[in-house]
Structure formats: C-alpha cells, structure tokens
Short mmCIF file of C-alpha atoms and ligand atoms in Angstrom, two decimals:
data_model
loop_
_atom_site.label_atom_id
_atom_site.label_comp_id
_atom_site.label_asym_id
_atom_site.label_seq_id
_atom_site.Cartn_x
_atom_site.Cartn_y
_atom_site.Cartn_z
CA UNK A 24 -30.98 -9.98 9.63
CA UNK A 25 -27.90 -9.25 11.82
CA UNK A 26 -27.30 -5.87 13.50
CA UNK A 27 -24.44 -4.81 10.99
CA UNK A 28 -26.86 -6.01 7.89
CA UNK A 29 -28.35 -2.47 8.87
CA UNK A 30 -26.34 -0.33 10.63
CA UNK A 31 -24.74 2.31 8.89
CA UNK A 32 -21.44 3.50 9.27
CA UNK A 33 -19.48 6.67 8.62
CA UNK A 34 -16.94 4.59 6.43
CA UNK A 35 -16.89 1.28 5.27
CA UNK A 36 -13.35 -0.32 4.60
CA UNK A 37 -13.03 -2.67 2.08
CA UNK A 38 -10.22 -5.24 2.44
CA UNK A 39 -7.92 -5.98 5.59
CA UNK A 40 -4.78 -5.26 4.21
CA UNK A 41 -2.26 -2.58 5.65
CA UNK A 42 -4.05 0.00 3.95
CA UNK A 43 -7.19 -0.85 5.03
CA UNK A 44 -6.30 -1.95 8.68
CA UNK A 45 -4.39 1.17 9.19
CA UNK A 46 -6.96 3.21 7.86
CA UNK A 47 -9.71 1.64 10.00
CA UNK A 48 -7.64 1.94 13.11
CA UNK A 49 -7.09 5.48 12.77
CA UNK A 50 -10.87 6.33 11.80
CA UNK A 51 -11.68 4.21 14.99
CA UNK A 52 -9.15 6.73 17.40
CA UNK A 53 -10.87 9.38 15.93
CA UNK A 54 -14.33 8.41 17.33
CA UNK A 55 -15.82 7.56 13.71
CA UNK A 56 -17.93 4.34 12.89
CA UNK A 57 -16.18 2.43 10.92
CA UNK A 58 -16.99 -1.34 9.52
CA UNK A 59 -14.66 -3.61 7.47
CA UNK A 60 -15.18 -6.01 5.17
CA UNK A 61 -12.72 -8.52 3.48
CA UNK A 62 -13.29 -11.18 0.75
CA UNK A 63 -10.63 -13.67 1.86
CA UNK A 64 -11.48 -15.75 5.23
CA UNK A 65 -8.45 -14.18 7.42
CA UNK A 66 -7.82 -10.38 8.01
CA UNK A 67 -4.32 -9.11 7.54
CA UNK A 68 -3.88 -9.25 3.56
CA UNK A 69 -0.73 -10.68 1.76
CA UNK A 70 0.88 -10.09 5.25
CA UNK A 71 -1.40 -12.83 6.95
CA UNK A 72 1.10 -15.31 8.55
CA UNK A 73 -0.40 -18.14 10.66
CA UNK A 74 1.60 -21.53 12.89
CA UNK A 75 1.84 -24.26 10.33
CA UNK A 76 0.28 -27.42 11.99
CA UNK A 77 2.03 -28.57 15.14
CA UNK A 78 4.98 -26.95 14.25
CA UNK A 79 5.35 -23.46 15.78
CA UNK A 80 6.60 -22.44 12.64
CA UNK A 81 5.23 -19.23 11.83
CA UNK A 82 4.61 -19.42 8.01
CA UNK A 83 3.73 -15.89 5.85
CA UNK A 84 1.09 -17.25 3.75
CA UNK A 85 2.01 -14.74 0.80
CA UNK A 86 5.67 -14.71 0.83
CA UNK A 87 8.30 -13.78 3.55
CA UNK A 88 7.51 -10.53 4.86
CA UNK A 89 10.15 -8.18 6.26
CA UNK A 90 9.56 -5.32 7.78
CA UNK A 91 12.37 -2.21 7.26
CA UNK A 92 11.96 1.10 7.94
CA UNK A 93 14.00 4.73 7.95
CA UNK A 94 10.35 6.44 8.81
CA UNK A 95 10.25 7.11 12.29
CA UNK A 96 6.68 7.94 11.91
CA UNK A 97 6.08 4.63 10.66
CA UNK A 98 8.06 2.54 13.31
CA UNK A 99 6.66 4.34 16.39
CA UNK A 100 3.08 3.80 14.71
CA UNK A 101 3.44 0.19 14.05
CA UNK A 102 5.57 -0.61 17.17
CA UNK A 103 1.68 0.45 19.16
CA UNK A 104 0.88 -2.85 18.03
CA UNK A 105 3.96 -5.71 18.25
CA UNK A 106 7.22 -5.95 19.04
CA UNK A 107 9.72 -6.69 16.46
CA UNK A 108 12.74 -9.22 16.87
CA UNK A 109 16.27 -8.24 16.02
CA UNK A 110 16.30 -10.41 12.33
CA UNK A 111 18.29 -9.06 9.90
CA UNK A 112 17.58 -10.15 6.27
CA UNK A 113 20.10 -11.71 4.11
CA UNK A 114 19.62 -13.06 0.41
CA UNK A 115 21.59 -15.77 -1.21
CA UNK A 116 21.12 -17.15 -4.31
CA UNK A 117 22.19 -20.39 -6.50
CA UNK A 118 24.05 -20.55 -9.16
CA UNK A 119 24.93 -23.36 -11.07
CA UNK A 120 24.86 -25.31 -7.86
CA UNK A 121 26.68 -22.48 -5.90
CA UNK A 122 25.48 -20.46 -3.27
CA UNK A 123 26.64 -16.22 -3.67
CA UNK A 124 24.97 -13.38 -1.36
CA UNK A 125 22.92 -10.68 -2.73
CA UNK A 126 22.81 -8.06 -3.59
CA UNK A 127 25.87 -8.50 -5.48
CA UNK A 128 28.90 -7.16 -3.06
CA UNK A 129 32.68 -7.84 -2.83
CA UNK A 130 32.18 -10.86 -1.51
CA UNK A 131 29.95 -11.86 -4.66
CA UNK A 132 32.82 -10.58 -7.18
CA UNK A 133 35.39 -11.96 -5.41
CA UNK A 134 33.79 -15.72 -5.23
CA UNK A 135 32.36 -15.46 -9.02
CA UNK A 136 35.32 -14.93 -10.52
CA UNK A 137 37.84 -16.20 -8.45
CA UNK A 138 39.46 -13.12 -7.52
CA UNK A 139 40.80 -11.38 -4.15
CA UNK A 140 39.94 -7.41 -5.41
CA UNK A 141 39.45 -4.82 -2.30
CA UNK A 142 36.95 -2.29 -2.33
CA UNK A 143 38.95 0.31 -4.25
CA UNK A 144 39.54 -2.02 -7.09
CA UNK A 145 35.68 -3.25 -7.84
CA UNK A 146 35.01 -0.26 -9.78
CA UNK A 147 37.73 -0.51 -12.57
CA UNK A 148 37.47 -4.15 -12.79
CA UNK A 149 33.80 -4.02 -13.29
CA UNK A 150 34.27 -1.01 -16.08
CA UNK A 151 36.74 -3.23 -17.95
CA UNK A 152 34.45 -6.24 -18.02
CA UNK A 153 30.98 -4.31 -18.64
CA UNK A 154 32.89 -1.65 -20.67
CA UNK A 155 33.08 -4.21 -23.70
CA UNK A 156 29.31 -4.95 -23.87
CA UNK A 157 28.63 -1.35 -22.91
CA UNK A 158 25.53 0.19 -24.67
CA UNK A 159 25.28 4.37 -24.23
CA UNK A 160 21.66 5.27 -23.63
CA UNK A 161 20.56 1.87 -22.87
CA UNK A 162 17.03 1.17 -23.50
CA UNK A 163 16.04 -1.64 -21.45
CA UNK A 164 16.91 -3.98 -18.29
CA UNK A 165 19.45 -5.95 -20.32
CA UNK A 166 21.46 -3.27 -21.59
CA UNK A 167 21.52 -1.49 -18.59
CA UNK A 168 22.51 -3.94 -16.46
CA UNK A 169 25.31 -5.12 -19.36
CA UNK A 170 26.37 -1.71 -19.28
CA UNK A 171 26.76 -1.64 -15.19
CA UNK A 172 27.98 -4.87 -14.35
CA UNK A 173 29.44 -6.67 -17.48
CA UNK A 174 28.13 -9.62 -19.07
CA UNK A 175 29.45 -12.37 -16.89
CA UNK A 176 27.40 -11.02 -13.68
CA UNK A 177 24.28 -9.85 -15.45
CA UNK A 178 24.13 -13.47 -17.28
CA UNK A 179 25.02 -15.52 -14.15
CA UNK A 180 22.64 -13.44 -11.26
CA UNK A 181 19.53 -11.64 -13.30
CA UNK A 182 18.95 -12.76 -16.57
CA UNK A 183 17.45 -15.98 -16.13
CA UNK A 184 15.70 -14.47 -12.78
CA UNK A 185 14.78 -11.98 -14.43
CA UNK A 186 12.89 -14.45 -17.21
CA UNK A 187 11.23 -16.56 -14.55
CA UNK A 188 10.45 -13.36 -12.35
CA UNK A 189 8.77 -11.15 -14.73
CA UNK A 190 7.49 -14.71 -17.61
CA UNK A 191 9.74 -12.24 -20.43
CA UNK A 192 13.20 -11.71 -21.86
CA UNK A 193 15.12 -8.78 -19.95
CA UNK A 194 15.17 -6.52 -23.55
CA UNK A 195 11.77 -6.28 -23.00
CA UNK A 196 11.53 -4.58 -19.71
CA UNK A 197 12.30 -1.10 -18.61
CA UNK A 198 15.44 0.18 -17.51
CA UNK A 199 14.21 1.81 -14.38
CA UNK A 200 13.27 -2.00 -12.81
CA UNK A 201 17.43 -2.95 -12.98
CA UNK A 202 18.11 1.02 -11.09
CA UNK A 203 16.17 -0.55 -8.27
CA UNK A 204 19.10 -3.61 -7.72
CA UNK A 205 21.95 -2.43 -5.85
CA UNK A 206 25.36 -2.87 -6.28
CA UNK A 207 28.04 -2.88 -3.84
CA UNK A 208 32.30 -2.66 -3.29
CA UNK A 209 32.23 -3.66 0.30
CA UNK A 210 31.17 -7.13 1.92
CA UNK A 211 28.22 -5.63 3.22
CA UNK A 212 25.65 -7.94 2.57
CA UNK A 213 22.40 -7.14 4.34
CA UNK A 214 19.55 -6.99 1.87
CA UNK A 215 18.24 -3.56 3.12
CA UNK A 216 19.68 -0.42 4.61
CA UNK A 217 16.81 1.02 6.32
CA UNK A 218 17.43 1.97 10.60
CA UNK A 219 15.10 -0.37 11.50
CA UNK A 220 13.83 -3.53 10.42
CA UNK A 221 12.83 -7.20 11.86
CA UNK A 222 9.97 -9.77 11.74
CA UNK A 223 7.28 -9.03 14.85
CA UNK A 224 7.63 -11.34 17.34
CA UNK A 225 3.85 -13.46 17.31
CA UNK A 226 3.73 -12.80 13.70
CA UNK A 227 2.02 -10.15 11.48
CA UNK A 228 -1.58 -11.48 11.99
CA UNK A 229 -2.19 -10.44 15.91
CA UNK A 230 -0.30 -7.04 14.29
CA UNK A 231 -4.10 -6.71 12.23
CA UNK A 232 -5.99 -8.31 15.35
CA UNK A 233 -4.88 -5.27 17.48
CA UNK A 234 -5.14 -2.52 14.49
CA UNK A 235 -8.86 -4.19 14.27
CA UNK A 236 -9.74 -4.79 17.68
CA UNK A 237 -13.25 -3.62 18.49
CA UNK A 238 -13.82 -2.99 14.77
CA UNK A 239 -16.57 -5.12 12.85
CA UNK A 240 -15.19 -7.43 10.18
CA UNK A 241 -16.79 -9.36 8.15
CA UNK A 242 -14.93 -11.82 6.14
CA UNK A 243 -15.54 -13.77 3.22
CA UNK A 244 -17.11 -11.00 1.78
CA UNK A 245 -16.89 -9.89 -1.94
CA UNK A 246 -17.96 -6.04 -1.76
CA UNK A 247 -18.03 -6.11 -5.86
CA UNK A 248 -20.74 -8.44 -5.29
CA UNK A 249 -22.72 -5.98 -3.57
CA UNK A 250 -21.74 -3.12 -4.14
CA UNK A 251 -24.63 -0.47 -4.22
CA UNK A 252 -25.64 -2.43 -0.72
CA UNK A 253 -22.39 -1.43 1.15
CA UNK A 254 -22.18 2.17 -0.79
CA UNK A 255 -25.86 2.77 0.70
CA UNK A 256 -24.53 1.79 4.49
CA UNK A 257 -21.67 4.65 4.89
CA UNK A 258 -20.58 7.99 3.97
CA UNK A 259 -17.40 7.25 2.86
CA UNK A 260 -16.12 4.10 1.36
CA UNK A 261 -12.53 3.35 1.34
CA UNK A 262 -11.82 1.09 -1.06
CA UNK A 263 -8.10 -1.40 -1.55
CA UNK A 264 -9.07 -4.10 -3.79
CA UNK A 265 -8.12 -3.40 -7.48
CA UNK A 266 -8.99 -0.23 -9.21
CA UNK A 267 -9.70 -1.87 -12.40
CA UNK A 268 -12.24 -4.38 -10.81
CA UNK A 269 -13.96 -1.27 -9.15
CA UNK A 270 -14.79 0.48 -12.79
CA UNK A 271 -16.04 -3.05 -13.70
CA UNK A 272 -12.41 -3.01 -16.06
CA UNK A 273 -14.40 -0.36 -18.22
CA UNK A 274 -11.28 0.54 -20.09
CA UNK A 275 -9.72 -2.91 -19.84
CA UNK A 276 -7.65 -5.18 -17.38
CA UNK A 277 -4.14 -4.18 -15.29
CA UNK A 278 -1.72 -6.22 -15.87
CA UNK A 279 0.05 -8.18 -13.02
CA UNK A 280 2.45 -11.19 -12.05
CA UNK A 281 1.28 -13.34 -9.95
CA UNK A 282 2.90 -16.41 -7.25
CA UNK A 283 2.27 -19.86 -6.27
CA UNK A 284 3.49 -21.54 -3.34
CA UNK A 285 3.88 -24.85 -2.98
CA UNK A 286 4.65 -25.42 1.02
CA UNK A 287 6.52 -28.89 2.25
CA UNK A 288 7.16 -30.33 5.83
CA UNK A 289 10.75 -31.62 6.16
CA UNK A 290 11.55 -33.87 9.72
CA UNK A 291 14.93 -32.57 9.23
CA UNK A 292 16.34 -29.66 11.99
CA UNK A 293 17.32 -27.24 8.91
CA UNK A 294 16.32 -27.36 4.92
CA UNK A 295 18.65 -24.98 3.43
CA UNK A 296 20.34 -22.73 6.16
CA UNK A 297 19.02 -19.60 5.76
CA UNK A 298 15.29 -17.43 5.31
CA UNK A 299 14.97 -17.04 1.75
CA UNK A 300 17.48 -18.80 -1.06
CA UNK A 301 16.76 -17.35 -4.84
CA UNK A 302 17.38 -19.49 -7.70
CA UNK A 303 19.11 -18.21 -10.68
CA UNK A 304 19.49 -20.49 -13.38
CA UNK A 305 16.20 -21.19 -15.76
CA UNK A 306 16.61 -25.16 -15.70
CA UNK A 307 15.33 -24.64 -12.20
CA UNK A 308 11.53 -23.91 -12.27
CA UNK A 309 10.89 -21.77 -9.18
CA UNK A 310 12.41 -18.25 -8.07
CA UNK A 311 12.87 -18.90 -4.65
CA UNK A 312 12.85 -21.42 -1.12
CA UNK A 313 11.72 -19.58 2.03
CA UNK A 314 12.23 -21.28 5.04
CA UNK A 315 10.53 -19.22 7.63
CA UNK A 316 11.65 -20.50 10.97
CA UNK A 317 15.04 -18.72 9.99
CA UNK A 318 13.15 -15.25 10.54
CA UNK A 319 12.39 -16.49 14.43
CA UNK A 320 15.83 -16.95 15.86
CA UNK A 321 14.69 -16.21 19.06
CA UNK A 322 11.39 -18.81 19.31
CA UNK A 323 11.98 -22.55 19.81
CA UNK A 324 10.15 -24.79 17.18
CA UNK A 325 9.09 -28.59 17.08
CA UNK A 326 12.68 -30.42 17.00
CA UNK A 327 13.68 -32.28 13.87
CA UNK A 328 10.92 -30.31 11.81
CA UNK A 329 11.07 -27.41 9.36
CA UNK A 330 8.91 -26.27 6.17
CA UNK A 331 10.25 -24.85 2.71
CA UNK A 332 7.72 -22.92 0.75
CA UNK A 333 8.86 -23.07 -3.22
CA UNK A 334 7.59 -19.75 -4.69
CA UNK A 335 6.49 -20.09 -8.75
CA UNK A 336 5.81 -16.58 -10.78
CA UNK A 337 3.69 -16.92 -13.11
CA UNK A 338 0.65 -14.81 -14.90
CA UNK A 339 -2.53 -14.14 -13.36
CA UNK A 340 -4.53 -10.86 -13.32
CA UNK A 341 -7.07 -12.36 -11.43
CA UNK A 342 -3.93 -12.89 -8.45
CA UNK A 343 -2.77 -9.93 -8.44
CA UNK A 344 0.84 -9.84 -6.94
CA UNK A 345 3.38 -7.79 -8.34
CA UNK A 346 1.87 -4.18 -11.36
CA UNK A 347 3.30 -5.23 -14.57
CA UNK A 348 3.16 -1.48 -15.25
CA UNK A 349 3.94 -1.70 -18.98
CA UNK A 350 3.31 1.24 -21.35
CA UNK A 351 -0.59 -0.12 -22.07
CA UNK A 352 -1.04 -0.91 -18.46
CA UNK A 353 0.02 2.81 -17.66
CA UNK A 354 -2.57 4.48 -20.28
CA UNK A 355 -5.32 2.54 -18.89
CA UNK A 356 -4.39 3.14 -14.95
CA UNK A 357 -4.70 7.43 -16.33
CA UNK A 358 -8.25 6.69 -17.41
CA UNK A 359 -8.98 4.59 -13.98
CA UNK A 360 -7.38 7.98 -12.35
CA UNK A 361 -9.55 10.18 -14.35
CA UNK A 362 -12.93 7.92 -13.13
CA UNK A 363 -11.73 8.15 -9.41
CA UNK A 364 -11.92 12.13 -9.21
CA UNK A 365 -15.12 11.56 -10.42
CA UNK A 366 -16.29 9.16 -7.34
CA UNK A 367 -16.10 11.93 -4.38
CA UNK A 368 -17.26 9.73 -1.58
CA UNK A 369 -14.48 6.64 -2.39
CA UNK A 370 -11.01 6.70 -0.99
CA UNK A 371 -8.66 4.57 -3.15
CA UNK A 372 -5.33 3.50 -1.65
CA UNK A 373 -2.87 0.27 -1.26
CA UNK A 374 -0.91 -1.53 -3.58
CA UNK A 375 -4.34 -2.81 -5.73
CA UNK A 376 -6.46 0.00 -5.58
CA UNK A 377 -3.48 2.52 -6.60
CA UNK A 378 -1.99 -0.15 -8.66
CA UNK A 379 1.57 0.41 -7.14
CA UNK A 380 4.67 -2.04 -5.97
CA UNK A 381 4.55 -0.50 -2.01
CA UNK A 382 6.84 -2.46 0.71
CA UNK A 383 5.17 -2.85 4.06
CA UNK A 384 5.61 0.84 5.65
CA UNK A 385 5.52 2.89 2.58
CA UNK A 386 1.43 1.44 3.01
CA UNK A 387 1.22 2.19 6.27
CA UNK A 388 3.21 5.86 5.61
CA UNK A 389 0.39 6.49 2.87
CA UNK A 390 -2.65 5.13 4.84
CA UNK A 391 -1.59 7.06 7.71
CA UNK A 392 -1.45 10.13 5.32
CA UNK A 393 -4.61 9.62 3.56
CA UNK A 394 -6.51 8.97 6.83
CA UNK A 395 -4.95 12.18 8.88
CA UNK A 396 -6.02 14.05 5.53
CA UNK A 397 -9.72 12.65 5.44
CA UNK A 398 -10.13 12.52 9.26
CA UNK A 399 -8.70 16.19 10.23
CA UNK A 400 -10.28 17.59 6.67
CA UNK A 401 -6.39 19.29 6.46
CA UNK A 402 -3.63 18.60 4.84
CA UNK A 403 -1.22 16.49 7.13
CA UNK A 404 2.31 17.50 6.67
CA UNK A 405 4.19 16.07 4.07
CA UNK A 406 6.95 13.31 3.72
CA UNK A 407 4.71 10.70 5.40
CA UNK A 408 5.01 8.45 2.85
CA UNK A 409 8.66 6.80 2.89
CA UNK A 410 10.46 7.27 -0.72
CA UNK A 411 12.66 4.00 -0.72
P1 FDA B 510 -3.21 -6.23 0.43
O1 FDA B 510 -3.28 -6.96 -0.87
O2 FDA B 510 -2.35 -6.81 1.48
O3 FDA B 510 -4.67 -6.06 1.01
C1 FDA B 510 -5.81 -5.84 0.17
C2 FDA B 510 -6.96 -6.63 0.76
O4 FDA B 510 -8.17 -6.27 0.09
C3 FDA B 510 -6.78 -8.13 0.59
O5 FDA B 510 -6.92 -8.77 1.84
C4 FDA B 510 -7.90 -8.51 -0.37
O6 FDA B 510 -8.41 -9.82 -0.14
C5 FDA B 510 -8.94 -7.44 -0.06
N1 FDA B 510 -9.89 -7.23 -1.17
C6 FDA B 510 -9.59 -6.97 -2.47
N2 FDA B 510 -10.73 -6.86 -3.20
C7 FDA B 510 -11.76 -7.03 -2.35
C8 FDA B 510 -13.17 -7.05 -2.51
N3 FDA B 510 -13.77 -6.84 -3.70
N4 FDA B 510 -13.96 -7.29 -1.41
C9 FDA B 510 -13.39 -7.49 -0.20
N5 FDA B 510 -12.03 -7.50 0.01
C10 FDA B 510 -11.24 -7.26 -1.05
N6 FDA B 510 6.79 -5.69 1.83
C11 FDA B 510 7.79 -5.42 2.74
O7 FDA B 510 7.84 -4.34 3.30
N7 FDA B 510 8.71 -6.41 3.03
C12 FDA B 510 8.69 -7.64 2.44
O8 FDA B 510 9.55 -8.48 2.73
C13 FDA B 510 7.64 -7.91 1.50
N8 FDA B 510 7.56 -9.13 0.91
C14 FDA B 510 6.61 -9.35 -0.06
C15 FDA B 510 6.58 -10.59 -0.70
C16 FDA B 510 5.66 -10.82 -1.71
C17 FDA B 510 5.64 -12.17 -2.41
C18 FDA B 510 4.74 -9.81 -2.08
C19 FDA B 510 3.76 -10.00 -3.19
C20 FDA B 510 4.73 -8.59 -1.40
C21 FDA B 510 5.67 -8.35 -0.39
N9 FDA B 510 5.69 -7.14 0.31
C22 FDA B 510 6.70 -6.89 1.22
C23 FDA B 510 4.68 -6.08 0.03
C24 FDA B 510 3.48 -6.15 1.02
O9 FDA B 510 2.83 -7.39 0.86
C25 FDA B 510 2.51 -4.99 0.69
O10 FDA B 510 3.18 -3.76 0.86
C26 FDA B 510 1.25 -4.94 1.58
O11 FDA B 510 0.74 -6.20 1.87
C27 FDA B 510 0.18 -4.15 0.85
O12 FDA B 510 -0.96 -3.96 1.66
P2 FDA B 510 -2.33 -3.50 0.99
O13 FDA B 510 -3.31 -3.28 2.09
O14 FDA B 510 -2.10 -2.40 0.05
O15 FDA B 510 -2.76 -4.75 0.06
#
C-alpha cells in the first residue's frame, strides 16, 4: 500500500482538466490537502499538447487550442503560470477548391461573388439576396441563417459544415447555434475579438505542470471505478468528468459529438499555409486541417518537416467533445441538476460535469469562482465567469 492509498484529503479532484487543475491549485494556496486523480495517462485534459517526435512541433492532442480573453481576472491568473506568444488566430476555409477567410467579412463577399462593395454597401446587398429566401420567425439554423445572409453564402460556407459538424441537416438544429457565427462589413478578419489572446509559449501542458506542482496525481485512474473508495478519503469531492456517468446515467445518456484525428508527418517546410483550414463542401470527409507549427511563429522547428492533423466529427457519447444539447438532452441534464443538490459534499463543474460548450477561460473564470466560493465559504463577487 502506498502513502496516498491511505491518506485522506480535504478534497479530492477528479480529472486534470482546467476545471480541475484550477480548482486544485487554488485549494493548494489556501493551505488545504488536496489530491487529484485523472483517468487518462497525461494531466492537462483536452488542452494536453505534447512535441511530436523529433520535430519540435508542439501538437494539441485534442484540437488547436487558443487562448482569448477580455477577463482581466482570467489573464493575470493564468499569465502566474506561462507566457503567451503574440499569435493571432485566423480561419480560412475551402470552398469548391477556393480558399475565403472566416468569419465571413468584406473580404469574403467581395471574393464570393465577384464584387468590389465597401463597407456601407454589405448591408443592402446582403438584404436583397437573403431578402428573397427570407423566413419571419425562423425556426431553425437554416432559416435563420437564409434569412441573414441569403442563400448563396449560407449554401456555400455552413450548410454542408454544418452537416459534417453536427452528423444532421441544418433544419434540424436550433436557431440560437447560427446567432453564435458572426458576420462582418469590414475586412477584419481575426477569428476572435477578445483584448488578449495567444498560444503559451512551451505549450499548455507545463501550464497544468505548474497549476499541479506539489499536488499528488495519480493518473490512469477511473474514479467511477472506485468510487465509494475515493468518496471515503476526503471531505469534499470535486468532480469534472460527466454528470451523467456520475448518476450511473440513471435517467439516461447526454448526448454529444465527438472528434477523431488522424495526425500525418509531411518532409515538406509548410502543408497548407496557415493554423487551422475548414473544409466546406460535403464531398470532402473531414471538417478541418490544423497545422500547429503555424501557432509558434516565434520557435524554430526541424527544417523540411511539418504535421497536419485531419479532424473527423462524428458520434460518440462515450467521447464526449462538443453537448448536443437537444430538447431530450436538456430534460434529462434538469433531473441530473435536481440529483446534484442532493449530493452536498460533491462540487460539479467543467464542460462534462456541467454539460456545457465553455472556451478555455470561461473554465478557468468559473473554477476560479466556484473555488473562491467553497474555499472562503462567501460568495466571491460576481462577473467572474466571462459571458462570450
Ligand atoms: P476537460 O475535458 O479538459 O477535463 C476533464 C478531465 O476529467 C479529463 O482529463 C478527463 O479525462 C477527466 N475525467 C473524466 N472522467 C473521469 C473519471 N471518471 N475519472 C478520472 N478522470 C476523469 N477553448 C478555447 O478557449 N480555445 C480554443 O481554441 C478551443 N479549442 C477547442 C477545440 C476542440 C476540438 C474542443 C473539443 C474544445 C476546444 N476548446 C477551446 C474548449 C476547451 O477544450 C475546454 O474549455 C476545456 O478543455 C475544458 O476543461 P475541463 O476541465 O472542463 O474539461
């Protein structure tokens, strides 16, 4: 028997994630024992990014990872732990063999259809195009994007993305997902608005190796597989795996989309020009091509070598990526809520535990909440959590 196979702890952490990291790291500064455990064999969650072979490619296991911020809570907090580089993230995508930036901007418009409109004119050439289609009170993706952008645009950049993204025709999902695109008049073409953003310099793993340091981990660890064992070591448990799993799916499975990844090494200098490239058209199986040393302008990789990750969506509650969050999914996650006030000494929080679509520092925003809440026994102030 090893020492932590009976030492208890004033909270055990389940999963290395943001959530969990963050949360362990701040019970830790406040002089509480704290012990965490993690089922996959590397800490840092779906951020976990590691050098691929001889390389010096820093690849993000689970997808490209950006990191954008307008919380200045949450970039002093996670600038305690890496620097950031000065990466600025652009999206293209393919159409028909042509390459257009994203979100859609002038520079979009003007290239898809062939046209030289300035910013004042986008509006009232849009209207005229989407105007025909246009469906009052839409009531789903399809019609509301029709109604917003006109046929051409919605056909050409998200319908068939849309299919591969989410495995189901457009009509069939809500209107709120299409809300979350932007649109712009001008050329500006950088993916997100937030203050601050950029990639940390050595990666995000040695991010989690700081958070952690001096913290017992144990990895490869399923806590569902022992789960009255690790209740019975702490007073607290916080819990980020997924809430469904915890209640043993008592009143049925969460729905999620899932990813694959199929990684290549090129001995070519540059694959395909920039960090990530979507794919629009459904004759071409995959969503997107990341090519990570684009995120690391500033490091110097093996010459004549780079890597493309392909990136498949598919369906796969068991890999749970992206909440579905469908009408069923929605009446099940109440009754999940329902059990939780019931469990007084678990803490449930992260994207799997509270079954939510969170970016990077809206996690950290919420574990930082949750912990100054559970660690002070007050109410922290509010706002932590960053909206957008
Ligand atoms: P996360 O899933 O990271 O951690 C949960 C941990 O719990 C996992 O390590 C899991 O193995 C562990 N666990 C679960 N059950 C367990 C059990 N029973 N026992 C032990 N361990 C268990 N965000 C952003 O800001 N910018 C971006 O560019 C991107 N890009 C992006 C791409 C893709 C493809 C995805 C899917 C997501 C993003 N994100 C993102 C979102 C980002 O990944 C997300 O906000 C955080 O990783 C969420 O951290 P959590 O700790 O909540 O979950």
């Amino acid at each position: 028997m090893n020492r932590s196979d009976t030492q208890r702890f004033d909270y055990i952490v389940v999963g290395s994630g943001l959530f969990g990291a963050v949360f362990a790291q701040q019970a830790k500064e406040a002089g509480r024992s704290v012990l965490v455990v993690e089922q996959r064999d590397h800490i840092g969650g779906n951020c976990y990014s590691h050098d691929f072979e001889d390389t010096n490619i820093n690849v993000h296991k689970y997808g490209t990872h950006i990191f954008h911020t307008n919380s200045e809570e949450v970039w002093r907090y996670v600038n305690r732990f890496t620097e950031f580089n000065r990466y600025q993230h652009r999206v293209l995508t393919t159409h028909r063999g042509d390459v257009y930036s994203m979100p859609v901007n002038l520079g979009t418009i003007n290239r898809f259809f062939g046209v030289n409109l300035e910013p004042r004119e986008v509006e009232d050439f849009i209207a005229a195009r989407g105007a025909r289609d246009r469906i009052e009170n839409p009531s789903n993706f399809e019609e509301k994007a029709i109604g917003m952008i006109g046929r051409e645009l919605y056909e050409a950049f998200f319908k068939g993305y849309t299919m591969k993204q989410w495995g189901c025709s457009p009509t069939e999902l809500p209107t709120s997902i299409f809300n979350r695109l932007p649109i712009r008049t001008s050329y500006h073409d950088s993916y997100f608005n937030d203050r601050y953003q950029g990639i940390p310099v050595g990666g995000f793993t040695p991010i989690f190796e700081r958070m952690l340091e001096g913290i017992p981990v144990e990895t490869g660890v399923d806590f569902m597989a022992d789960r009255e064992h690790w209740l019975g070591r702490c007073d607290k448990l916080v819990y980020t795996g997924p809430v469904d799993r915890y209640f043993d799916y008592e009143h049925g499975r969460l729905n999620w989309r899932s990813v694959r990844f199929e990684i290549e090494r090129h001995d070519l200098e540059d694959f395909q020009g920039t960090s990530v490239m979507n794919y629009a058209d459904t004759d071409i199986p995959y969503t997107r091509i990341h090519e990570p040393k684009h995120l690391h302008l500033e490091k110097s990789h093996t010459p004549n070598t780079t890597v493309a990750i392909r990136e498949y969506s598919l369906r796969d509650n068991d890999r749970p990526y992206y909440p579905v969050n469908g009408e069923a999914d929605r009446a099940i996650l109440a009754k999940y809520r329902e059990m939780e006030s019931a469990c007084g000494k678990t803490i449930f929080g992260g994207r799997l535990a509270e079954y939510k679509y969170y970016d990077m520092h809206q996690v950290i925003g919420s574990a930082l909440q949750k912990a100054a809440k559970e660690l002070s026994g007050r109410e922290p102030r509010p706002a932590v959590i960053p909206t957008t």
